mmCIF file of C-alpha atoms in Angstrom:
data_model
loop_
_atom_site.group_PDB
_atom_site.id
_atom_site.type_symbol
_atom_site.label_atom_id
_atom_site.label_comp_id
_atom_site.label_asym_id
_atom_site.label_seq_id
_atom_site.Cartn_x
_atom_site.Cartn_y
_atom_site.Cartn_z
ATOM 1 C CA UNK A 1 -47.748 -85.731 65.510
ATOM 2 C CA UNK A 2 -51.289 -85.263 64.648
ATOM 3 C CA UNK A 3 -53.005 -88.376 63.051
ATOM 4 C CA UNK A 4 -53.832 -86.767 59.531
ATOM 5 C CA UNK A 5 -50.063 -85.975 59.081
ATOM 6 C CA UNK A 6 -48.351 -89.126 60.780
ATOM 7 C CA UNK A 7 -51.837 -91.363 58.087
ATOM 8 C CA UNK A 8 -50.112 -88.766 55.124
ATOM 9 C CA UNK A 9 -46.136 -89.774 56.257
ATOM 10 C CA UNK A 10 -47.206 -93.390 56.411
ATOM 11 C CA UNK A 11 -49.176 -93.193 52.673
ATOM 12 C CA UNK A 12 -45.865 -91.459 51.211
ATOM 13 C CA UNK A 13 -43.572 -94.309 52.562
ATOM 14 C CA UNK A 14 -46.090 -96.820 50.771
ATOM 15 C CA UNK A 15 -46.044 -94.802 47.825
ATOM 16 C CA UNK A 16 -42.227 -95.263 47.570
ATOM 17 C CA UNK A 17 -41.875 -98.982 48.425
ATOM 18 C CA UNK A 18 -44.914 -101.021 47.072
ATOM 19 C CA UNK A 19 -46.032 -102.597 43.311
ATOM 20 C CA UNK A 20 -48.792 -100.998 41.949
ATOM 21 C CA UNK A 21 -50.765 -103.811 41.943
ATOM 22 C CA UNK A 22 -50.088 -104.365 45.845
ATOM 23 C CA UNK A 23 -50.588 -100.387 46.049
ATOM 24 C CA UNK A 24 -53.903 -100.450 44.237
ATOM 25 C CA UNK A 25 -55.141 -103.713 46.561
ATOM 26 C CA UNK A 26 -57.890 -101.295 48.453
ATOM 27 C CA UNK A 27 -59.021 -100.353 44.820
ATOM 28 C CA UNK A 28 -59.392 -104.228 43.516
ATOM 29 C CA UNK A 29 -61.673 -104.660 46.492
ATOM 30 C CA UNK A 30 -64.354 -102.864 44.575
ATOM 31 C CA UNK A 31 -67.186 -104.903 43.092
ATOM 32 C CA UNK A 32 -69.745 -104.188 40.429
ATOM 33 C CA UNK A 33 -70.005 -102.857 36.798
ATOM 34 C CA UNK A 34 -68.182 -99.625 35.660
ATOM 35 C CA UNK A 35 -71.021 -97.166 36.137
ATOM 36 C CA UNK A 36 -72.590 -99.115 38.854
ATOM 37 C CA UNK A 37 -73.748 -96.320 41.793
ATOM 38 C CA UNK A 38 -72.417 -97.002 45.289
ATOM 39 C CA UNK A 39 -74.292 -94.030 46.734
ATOM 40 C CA UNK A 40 -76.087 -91.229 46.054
ATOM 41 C CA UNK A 41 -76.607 -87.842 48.056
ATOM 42 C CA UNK A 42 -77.564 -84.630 48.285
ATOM 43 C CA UNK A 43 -75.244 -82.319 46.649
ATOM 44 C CA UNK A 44 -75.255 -78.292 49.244
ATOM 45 C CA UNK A 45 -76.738 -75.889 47.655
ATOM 46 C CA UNK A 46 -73.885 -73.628 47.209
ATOM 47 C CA UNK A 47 -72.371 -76.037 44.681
ATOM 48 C CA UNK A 48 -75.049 -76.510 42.573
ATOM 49 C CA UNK A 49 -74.341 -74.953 38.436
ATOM 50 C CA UNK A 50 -76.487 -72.002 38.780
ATOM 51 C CA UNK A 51 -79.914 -72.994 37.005
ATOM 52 C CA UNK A 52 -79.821 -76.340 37.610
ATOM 53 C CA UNK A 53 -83.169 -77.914 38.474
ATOM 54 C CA UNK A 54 -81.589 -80.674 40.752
ATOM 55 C CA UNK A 55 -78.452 -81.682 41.756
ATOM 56 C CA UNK A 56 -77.185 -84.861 43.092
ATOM 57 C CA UNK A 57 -73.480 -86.608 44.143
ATOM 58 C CA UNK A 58 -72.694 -89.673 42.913
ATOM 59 C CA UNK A 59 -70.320 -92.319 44.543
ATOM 60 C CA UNK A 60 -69.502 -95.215 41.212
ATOM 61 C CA UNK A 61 -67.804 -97.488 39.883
ATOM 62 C CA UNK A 62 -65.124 -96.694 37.712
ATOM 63 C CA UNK A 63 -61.458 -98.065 36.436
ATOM 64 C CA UNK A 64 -58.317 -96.342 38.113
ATOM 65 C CA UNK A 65 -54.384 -95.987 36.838
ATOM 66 C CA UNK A 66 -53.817 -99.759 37.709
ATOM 67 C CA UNK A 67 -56.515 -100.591 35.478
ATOM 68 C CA UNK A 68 -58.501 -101.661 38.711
ATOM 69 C CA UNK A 69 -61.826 -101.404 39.528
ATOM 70 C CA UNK A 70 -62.170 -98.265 41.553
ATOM 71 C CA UNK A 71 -64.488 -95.642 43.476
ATOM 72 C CA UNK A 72 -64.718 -91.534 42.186
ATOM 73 C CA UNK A 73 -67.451 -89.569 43.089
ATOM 74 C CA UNK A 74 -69.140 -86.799 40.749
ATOM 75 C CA UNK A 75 -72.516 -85.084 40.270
ATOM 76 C CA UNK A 76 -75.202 -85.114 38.160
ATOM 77 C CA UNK A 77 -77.182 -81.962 37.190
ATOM 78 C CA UNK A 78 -80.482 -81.826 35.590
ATOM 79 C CA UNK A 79 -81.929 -78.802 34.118
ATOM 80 C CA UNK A 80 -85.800 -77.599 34.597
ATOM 81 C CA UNK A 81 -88.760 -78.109 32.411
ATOM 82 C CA UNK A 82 -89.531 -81.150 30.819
ATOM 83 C CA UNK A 83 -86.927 -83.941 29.429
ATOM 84 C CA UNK A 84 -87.059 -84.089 25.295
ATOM 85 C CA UNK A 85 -87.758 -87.500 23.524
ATOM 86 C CA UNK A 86 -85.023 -89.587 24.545
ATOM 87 C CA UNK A 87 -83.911 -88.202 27.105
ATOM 88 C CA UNK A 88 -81.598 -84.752 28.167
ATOM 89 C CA UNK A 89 -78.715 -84.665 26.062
ATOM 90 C CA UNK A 90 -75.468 -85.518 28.596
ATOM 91 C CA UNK A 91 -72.628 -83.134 28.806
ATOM 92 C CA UNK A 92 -69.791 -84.638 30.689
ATOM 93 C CA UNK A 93 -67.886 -82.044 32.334
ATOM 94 C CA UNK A 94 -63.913 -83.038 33.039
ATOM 95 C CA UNK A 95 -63.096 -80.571 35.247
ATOM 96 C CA UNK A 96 -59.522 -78.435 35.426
ATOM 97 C CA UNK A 97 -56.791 -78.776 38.273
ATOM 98 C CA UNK A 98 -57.876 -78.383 41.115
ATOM 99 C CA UNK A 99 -55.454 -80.247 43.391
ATOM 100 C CA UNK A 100 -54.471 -83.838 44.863
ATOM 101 C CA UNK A 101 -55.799 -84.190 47.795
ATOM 102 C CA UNK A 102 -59.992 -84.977 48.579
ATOM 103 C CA UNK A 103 -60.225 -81.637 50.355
ATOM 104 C CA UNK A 104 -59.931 -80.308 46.188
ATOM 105 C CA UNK A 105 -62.480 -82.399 44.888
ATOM 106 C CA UNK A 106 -65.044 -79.713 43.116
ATOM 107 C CA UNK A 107 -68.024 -82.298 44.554
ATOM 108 C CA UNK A 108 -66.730 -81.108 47.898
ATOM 109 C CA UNK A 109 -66.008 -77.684 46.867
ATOM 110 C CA UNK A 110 -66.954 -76.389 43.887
ATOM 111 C CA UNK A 111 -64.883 -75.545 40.669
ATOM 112 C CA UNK A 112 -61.325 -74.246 41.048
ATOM 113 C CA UNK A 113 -62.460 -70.689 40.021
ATOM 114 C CA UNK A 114 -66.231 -70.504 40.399
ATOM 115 C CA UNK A 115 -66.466 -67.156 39.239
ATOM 116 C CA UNK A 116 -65.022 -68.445 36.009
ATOM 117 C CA UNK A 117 -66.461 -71.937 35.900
ATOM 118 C CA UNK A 118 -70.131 -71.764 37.190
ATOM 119 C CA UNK A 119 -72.101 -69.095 34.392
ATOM 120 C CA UNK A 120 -69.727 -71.159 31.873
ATOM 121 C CA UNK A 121 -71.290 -74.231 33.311
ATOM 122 C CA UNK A 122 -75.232 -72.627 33.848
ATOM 123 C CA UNK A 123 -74.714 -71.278 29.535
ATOM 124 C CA UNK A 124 -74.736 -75.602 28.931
ATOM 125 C CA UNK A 125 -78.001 -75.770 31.193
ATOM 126 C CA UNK A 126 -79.673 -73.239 29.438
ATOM 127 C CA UNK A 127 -79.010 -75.091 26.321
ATOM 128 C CA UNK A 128 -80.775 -77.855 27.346
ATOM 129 C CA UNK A 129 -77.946 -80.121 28.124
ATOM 130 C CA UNK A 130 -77.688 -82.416 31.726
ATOM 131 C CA UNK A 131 -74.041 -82.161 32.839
ATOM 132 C CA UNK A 132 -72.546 -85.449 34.720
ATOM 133 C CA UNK A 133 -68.972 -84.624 36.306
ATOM 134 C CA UNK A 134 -66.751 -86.698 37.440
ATOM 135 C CA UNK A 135 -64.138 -85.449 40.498
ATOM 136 C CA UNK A 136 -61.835 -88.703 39.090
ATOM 137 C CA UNK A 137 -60.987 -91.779 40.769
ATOM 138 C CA UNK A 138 -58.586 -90.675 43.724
ATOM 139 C CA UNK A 139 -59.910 -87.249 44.288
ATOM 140 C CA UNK A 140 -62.154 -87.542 46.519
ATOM 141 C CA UNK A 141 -62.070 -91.298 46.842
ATOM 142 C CA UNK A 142 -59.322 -94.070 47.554
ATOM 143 C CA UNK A 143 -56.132 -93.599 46.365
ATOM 144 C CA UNK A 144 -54.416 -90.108 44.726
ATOM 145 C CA UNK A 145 -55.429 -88.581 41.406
ATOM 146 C CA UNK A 146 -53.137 -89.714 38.793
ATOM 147 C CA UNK A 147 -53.644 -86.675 37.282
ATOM 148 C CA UNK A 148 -53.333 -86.235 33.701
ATOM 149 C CA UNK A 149 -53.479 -90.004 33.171
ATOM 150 C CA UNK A 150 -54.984 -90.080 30.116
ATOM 151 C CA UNK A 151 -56.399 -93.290 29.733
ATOM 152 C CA UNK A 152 -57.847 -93.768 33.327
ATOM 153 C CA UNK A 153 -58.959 -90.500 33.407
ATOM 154 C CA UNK A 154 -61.380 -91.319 29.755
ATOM 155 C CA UNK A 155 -62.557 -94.018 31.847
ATOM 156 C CA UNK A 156 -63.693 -91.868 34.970
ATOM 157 C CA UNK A 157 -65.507 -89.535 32.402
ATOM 158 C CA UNK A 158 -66.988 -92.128 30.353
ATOM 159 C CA UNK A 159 -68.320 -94.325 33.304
ATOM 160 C CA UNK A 160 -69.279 -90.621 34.679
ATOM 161 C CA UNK A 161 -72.123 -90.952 32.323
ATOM 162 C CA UNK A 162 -73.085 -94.620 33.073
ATOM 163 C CA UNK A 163 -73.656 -93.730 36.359
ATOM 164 C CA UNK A 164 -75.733 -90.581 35.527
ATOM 165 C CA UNK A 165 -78.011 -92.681 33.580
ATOM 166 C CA UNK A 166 -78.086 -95.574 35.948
ATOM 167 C CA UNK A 167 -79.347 -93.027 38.836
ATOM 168 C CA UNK A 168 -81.488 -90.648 36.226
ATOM 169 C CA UNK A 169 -83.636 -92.475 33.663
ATOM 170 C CA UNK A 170 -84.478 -88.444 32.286
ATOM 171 C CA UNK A 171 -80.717 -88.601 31.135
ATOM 172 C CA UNK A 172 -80.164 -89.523 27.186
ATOM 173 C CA UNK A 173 -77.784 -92.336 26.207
ATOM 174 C CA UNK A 174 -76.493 -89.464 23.510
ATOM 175 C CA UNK A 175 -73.430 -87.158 25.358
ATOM 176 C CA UNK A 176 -70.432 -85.182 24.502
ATOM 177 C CA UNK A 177 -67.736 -84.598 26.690
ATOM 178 C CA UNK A 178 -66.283 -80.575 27.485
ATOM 179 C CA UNK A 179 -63.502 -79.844 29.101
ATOM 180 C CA UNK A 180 -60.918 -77.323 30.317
ATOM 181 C CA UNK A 181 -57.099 -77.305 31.052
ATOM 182 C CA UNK A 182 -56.148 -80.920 32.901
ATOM 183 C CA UNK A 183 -59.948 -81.583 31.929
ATOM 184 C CA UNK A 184 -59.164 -80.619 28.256
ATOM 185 C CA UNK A 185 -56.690 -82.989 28.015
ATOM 186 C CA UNK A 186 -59.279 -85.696 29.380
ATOM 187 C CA UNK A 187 -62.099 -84.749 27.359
ATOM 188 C CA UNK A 188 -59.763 -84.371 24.109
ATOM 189 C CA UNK A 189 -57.952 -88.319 25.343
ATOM 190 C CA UNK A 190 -61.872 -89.227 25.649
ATOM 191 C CA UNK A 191 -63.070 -88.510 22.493
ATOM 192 C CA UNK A 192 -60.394 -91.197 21.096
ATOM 193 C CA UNK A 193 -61.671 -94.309 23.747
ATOM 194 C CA UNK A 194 -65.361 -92.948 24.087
ATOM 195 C CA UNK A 195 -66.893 -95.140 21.756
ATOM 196 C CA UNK A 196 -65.141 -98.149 22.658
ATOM 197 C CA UNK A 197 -64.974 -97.643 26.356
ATOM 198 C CA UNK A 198 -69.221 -96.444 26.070
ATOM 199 C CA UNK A 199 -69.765 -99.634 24.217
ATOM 200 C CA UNK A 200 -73.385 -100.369 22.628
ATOM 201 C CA UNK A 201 -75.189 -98.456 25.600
ATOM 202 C CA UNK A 202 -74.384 -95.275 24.663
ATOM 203 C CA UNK A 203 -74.157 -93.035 22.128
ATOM 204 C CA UNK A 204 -70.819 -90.608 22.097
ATOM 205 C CA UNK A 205 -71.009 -87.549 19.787
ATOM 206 C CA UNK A 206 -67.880 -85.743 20.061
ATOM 207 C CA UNK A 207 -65.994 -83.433 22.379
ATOM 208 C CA UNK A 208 -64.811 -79.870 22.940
ATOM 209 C CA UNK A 209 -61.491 -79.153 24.815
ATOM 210 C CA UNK A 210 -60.068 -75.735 25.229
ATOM 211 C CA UNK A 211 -56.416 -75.020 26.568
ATOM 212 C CA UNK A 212 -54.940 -78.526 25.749
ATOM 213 C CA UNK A 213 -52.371 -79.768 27.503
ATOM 214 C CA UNK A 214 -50.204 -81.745 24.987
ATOM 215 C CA UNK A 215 -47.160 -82.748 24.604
ATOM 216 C CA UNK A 216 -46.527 -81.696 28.545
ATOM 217 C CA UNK A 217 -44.566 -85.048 28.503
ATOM 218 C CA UNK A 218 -41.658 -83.539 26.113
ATOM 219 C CA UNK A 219 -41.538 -80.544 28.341
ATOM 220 C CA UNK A 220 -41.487 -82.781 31.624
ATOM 221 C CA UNK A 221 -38.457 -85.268 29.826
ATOM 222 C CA UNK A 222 -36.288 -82.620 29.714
ATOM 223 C CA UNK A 223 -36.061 -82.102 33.448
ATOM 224 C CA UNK A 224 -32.650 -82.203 35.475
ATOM 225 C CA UNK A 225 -30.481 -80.522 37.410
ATOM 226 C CA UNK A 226 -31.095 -76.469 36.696
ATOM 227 C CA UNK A 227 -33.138 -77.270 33.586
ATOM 228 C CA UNK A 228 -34.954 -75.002 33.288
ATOM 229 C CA UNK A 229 -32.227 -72.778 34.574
ATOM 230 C CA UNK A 230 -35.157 -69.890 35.441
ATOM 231 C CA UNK A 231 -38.577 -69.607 37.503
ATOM 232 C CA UNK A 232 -41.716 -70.305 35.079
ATOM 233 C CA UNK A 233 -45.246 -69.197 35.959
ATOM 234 C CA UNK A 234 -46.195 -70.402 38.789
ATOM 235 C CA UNK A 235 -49.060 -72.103 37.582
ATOM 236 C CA UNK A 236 -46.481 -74.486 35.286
ATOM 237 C CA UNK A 237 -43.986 -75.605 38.151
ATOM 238 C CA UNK A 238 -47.241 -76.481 39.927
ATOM 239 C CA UNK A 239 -48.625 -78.877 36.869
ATOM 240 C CA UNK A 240 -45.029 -80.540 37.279
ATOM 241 C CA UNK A 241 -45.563 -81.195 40.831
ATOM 242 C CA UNK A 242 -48.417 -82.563 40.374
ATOM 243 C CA UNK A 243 -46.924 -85.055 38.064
ATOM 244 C CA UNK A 244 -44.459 -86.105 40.105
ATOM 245 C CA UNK A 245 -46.551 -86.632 42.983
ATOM 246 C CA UNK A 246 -48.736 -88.451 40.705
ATOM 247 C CA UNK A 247 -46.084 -90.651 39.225
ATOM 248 C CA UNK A 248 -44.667 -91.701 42.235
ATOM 249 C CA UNK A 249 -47.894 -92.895 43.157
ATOM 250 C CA UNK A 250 -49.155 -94.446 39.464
ATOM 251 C CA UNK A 251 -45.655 -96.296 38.902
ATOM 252 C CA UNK A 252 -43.400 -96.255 42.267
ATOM 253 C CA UNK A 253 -41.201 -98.838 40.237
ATOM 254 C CA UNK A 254 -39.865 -95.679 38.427
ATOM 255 C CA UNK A 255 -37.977 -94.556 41.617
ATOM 256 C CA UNK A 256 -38.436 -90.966 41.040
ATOM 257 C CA UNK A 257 -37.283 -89.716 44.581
ATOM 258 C CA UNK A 258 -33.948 -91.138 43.857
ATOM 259 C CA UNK A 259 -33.337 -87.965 41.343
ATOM 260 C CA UNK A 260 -35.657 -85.483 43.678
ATOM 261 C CA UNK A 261 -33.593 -83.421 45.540
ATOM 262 C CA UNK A 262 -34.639 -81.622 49.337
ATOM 263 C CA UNK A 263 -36.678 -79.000 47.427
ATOM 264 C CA UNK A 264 -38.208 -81.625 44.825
ATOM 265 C CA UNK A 265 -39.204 -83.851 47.696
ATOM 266 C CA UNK A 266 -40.697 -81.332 49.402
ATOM 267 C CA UNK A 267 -42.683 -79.314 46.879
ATOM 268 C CA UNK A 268 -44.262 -83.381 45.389
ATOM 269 C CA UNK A 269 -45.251 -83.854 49.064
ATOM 270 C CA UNK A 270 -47.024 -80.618 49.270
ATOM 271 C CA UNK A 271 -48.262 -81.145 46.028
ATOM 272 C CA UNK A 272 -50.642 -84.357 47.848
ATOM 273 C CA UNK A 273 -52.031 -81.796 50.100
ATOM 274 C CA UNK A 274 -52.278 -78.573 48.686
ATOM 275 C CA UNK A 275 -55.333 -76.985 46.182
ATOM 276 C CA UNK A 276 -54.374 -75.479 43.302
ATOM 277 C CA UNK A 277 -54.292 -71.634 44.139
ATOM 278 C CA UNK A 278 -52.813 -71.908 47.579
ATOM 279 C CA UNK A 279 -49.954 -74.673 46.090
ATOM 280 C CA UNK A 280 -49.310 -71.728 43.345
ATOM 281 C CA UNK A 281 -48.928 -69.111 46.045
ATOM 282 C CA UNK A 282 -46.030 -71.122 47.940
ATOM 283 C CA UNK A 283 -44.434 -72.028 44.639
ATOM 284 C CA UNK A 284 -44.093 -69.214 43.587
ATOM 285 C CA UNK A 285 -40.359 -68.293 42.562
ATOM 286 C CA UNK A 286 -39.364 -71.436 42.295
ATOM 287 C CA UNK A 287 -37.328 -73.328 39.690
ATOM 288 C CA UNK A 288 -38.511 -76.560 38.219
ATOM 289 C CA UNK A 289 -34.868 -77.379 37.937
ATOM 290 C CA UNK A 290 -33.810 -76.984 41.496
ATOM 291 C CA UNK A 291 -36.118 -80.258 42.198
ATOM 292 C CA UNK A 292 -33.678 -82.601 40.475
ATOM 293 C CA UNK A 293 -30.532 -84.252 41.221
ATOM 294 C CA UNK A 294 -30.389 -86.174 37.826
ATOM 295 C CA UNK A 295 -31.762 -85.627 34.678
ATOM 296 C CA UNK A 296 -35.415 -87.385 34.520
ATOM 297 C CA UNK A 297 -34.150 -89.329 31.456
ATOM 298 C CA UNK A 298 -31.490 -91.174 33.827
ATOM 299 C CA UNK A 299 -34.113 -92.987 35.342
ATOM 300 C CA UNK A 300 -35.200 -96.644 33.617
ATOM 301 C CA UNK A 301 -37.983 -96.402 30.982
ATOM 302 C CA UNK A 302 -39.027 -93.059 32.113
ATOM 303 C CA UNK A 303 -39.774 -91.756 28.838
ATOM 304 C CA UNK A 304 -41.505 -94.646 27.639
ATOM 305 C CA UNK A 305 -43.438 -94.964 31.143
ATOM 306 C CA UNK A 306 -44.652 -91.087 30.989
ATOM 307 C CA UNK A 307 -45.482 -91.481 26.819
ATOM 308 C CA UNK A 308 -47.610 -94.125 28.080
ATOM 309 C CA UNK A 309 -49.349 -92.199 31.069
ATOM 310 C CA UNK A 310 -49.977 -88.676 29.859
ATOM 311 C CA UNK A 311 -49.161 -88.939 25.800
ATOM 312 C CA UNK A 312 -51.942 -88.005 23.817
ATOM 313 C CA UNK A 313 -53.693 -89.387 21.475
ATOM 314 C CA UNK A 314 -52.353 -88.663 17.626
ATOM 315 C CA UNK A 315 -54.957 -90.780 15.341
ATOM 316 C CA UNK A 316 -58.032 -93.295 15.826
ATOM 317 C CA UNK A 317 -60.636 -90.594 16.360
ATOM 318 C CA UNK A 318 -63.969 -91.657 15.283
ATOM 319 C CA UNK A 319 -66.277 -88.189 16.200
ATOM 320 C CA UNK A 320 -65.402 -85.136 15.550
ATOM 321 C CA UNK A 321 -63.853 -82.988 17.955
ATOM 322 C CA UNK A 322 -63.077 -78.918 19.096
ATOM 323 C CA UNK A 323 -59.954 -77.495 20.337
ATOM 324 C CA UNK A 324 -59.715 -73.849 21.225
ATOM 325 C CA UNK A 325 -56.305 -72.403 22.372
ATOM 326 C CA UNK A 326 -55.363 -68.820 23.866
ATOM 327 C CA UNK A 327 -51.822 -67.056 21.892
ATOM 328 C CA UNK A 328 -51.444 -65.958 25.754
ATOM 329 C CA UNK A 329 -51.882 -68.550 27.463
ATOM 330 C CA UNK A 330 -49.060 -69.038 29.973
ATOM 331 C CA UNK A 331 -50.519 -72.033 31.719
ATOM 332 C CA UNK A 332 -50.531 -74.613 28.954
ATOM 333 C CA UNK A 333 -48.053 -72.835 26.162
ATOM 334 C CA UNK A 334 -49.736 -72.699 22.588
ATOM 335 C CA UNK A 335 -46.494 -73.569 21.310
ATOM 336 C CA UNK A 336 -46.715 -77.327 22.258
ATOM 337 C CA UNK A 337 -50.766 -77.526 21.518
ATOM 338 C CA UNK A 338 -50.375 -75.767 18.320
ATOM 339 C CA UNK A 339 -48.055 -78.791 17.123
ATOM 340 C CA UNK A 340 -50.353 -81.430 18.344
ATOM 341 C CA UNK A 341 -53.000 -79.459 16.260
ATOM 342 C CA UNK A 342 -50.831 -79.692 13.385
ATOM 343 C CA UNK A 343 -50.178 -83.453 14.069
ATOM 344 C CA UNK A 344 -53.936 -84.366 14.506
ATOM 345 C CA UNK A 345 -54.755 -82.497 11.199
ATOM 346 C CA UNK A 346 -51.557 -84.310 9.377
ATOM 347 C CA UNK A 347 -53.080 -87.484 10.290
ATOM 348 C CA UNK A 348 -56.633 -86.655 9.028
ATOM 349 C CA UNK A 349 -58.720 -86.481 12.220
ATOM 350 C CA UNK A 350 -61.585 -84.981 12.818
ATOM 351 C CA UNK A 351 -59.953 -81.662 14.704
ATOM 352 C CA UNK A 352 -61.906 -78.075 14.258
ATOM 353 C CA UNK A 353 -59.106 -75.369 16.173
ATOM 354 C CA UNK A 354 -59.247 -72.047 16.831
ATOM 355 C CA UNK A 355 -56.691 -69.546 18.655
ATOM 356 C CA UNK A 356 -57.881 -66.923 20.332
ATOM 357 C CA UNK A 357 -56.336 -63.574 21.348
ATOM 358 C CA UNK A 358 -56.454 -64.495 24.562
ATOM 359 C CA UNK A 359 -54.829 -66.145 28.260
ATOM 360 C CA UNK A 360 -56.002 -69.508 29.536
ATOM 361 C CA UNK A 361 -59.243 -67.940 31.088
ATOM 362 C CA UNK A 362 -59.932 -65.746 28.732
ATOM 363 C CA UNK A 363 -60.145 -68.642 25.725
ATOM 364 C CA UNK A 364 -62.193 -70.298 28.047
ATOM 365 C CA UNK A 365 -64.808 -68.083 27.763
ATOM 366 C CA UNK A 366 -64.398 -66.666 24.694
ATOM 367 C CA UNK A 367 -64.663 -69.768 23.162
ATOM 368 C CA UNK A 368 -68.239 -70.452 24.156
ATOM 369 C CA UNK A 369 -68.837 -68.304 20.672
ATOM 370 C CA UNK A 370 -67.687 -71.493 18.473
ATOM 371 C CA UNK A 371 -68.452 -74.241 20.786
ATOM 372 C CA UNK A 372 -71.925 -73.886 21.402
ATOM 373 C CA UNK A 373 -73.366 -73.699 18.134
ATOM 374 C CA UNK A 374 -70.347 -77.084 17.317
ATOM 375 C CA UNK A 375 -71.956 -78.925 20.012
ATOM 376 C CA UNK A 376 -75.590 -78.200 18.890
ATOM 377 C CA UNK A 377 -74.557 -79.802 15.365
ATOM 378 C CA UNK A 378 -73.596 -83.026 16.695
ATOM 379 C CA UNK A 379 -76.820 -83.108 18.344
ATOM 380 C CA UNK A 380 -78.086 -81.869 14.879
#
């Protein structure tokens, strides 16, 4: 057996038997301040955001699922000419899904869809803005992403610009955070915990998140045996694999491969391997409900446990904040996003929406229209 595969057998078995705390034990090694750089390194040239006057990875320290010190990496990109007074205004980029294992981490190989992702990225640099991005603890680093972990993930975006300014004094204490997709959903859970998780150091203005993925956890609870009774796209049984890969991992106590059947088993396994495209491709076809034995719900405190890992947040917001969502999008369905919009703005928080007549992708770049000129006023 070669060694990668019999090190991946042997991380799955731990995965399935140990505490979180024991499971996070390399992770509470880690010393330091949140922010605190590790390393630093040249980032290859064929990753750099097209425009970009330098750019640098970024080993730091940052706070994980367990709520342990931990390692990510990111990267730090500054754009030419001469720093304003106070510094470049920080953009901190949450990237989309890209995958599980380190082999996805965009630090290692670029965005997800860099045909997409990198003149959307360069249109920030030519405003004038430095972008910090942070891979997120486990990508890349010890552990496995626990992706679409809200909380930890605010943490590895908000420490994300720490480190930035720790390595780059030309870097402003002033920063929004943008996202897209999984790195909506961080950037949107970020604005709520910015401020607090910042503290006094920094300055947050506000954040811009297009193709939202909330309420996922409501879809996810109703999981069992042949429900959903049909195939969805591709791109949504993947998401759900990715959960429960990253559940089993973030709270093993939950005992989710009790109610994981052969095919449930196998597709979470392949989910801690596989990038995003290439996991889509050999998922294809296949029914979210033909992973279960048991309804999700059967299991002890799931729905509690998952409200807690991946809800968002509803009120508290102290910035304002954009959401932009596609009527097309078959990715992250505007169904469920267009109710948390309608929650957010019942509760009186900050929210400026717009839908666009458009797919995931599409909105993504379509939006750029309305969030430019929103980000420039909270520079204003």
């Amino acid at each position: 057996m070669p060694v990668a595969l019999r090190r991946r057998l042997c991380a799955l078995v731990l995965a399935a038997v140990l505490t979180p705390a024991l499971f996070a034990s390399p992770a509470s090694a880690v010393t330091g301040d949140v922010g605190d750089v590790v390393s630093v390194s040249d980032l290859p040239r064929d990753l750099w955001i097209p425009g970009a006057a330098t750019a640098e990875l970024l080993t730091y320290v940052t706070t994980d699922t367990f709520g342990k010190k931990a390692l990510s990496t990111g990267t730090v990109f500054v754009p030419p000419g001469t720093a304003p007074a106070g510094g470049w205004p920080v953009i901190s980029w949450a990237h989309g899904t890209s995958g599980l294992d380190d082999s996805c981490a965009p630090s290692k190989v670029g965005p997800a869809d860099p045909a997409r992702d990198f003149p959307y990225l360069a249109n920030w640099l030519k405003q004038g803005y430095a972008i910090v991005a942070s891979d997120y603890a486990g990508l890349g680093t010890p552990g496995l992403q626990a992706y679409l972990d809200g909380r930890s993930t605010a943490h590895n975006v908000v420490d994300m610009v720490k480190a930035g300014r720790n390595h780059d004094a030309s870097l402003s204490r002033s920063w929004v955070t943008v996202g897209q997709s999984q790195g909506a959903g961080a950037a949107i859970y970020t604005a709520r915990y910015a401020t607090e998780f910042g503290g006094p150091d920094l300055d947050y203005r506000g954040a811009v998140g297009t193709g939202t993925p909330a309420y996922i956890e409501k879809l996810v609870s109703i999981g069992g045996p042949n429900t959903p009774p049909i195939a969805l796209p591709a791109g949504l049984t993947a998401y759900v694999s990715y959960i429960l890969a990253a559940l089993r991992y973030a709270h093993p106590e939950l005992g989710v491969d009790s109610i994981l059947t052969p095919t449930g088993k196998k597709f979470a396994a392949l989910a801690e391997t596989t990038c995003v495209f290439d996991f889509e491709e050999q998922i294809e076809g296949t029914k979210v409900g033909d992973f279960f034995s048991a309804p999700v719900t059967s299991l002890p405190d799931f729905t509690s446990v998952l409200d807690d890992y991946m809800a968002m947040p509803e009120s508290g917001f102290d910035k304002p904040f954009f959401m932009g969502h596609g009527l097309l999008d078959t990715d992250v369905p505007f169904p469920t996003t267009g109710a948390y919009v309608a929650r957010l703005t019942a509760n009186g928080q900050p929210v400026t929406f717009e839908a666009y007549d458009a797919d995931h992708s599409g909105t993504f770049v379509r939006s750029q229209a309305d969030t430019v000129p929103f980000v420039k006023s909270l520079f204003g």
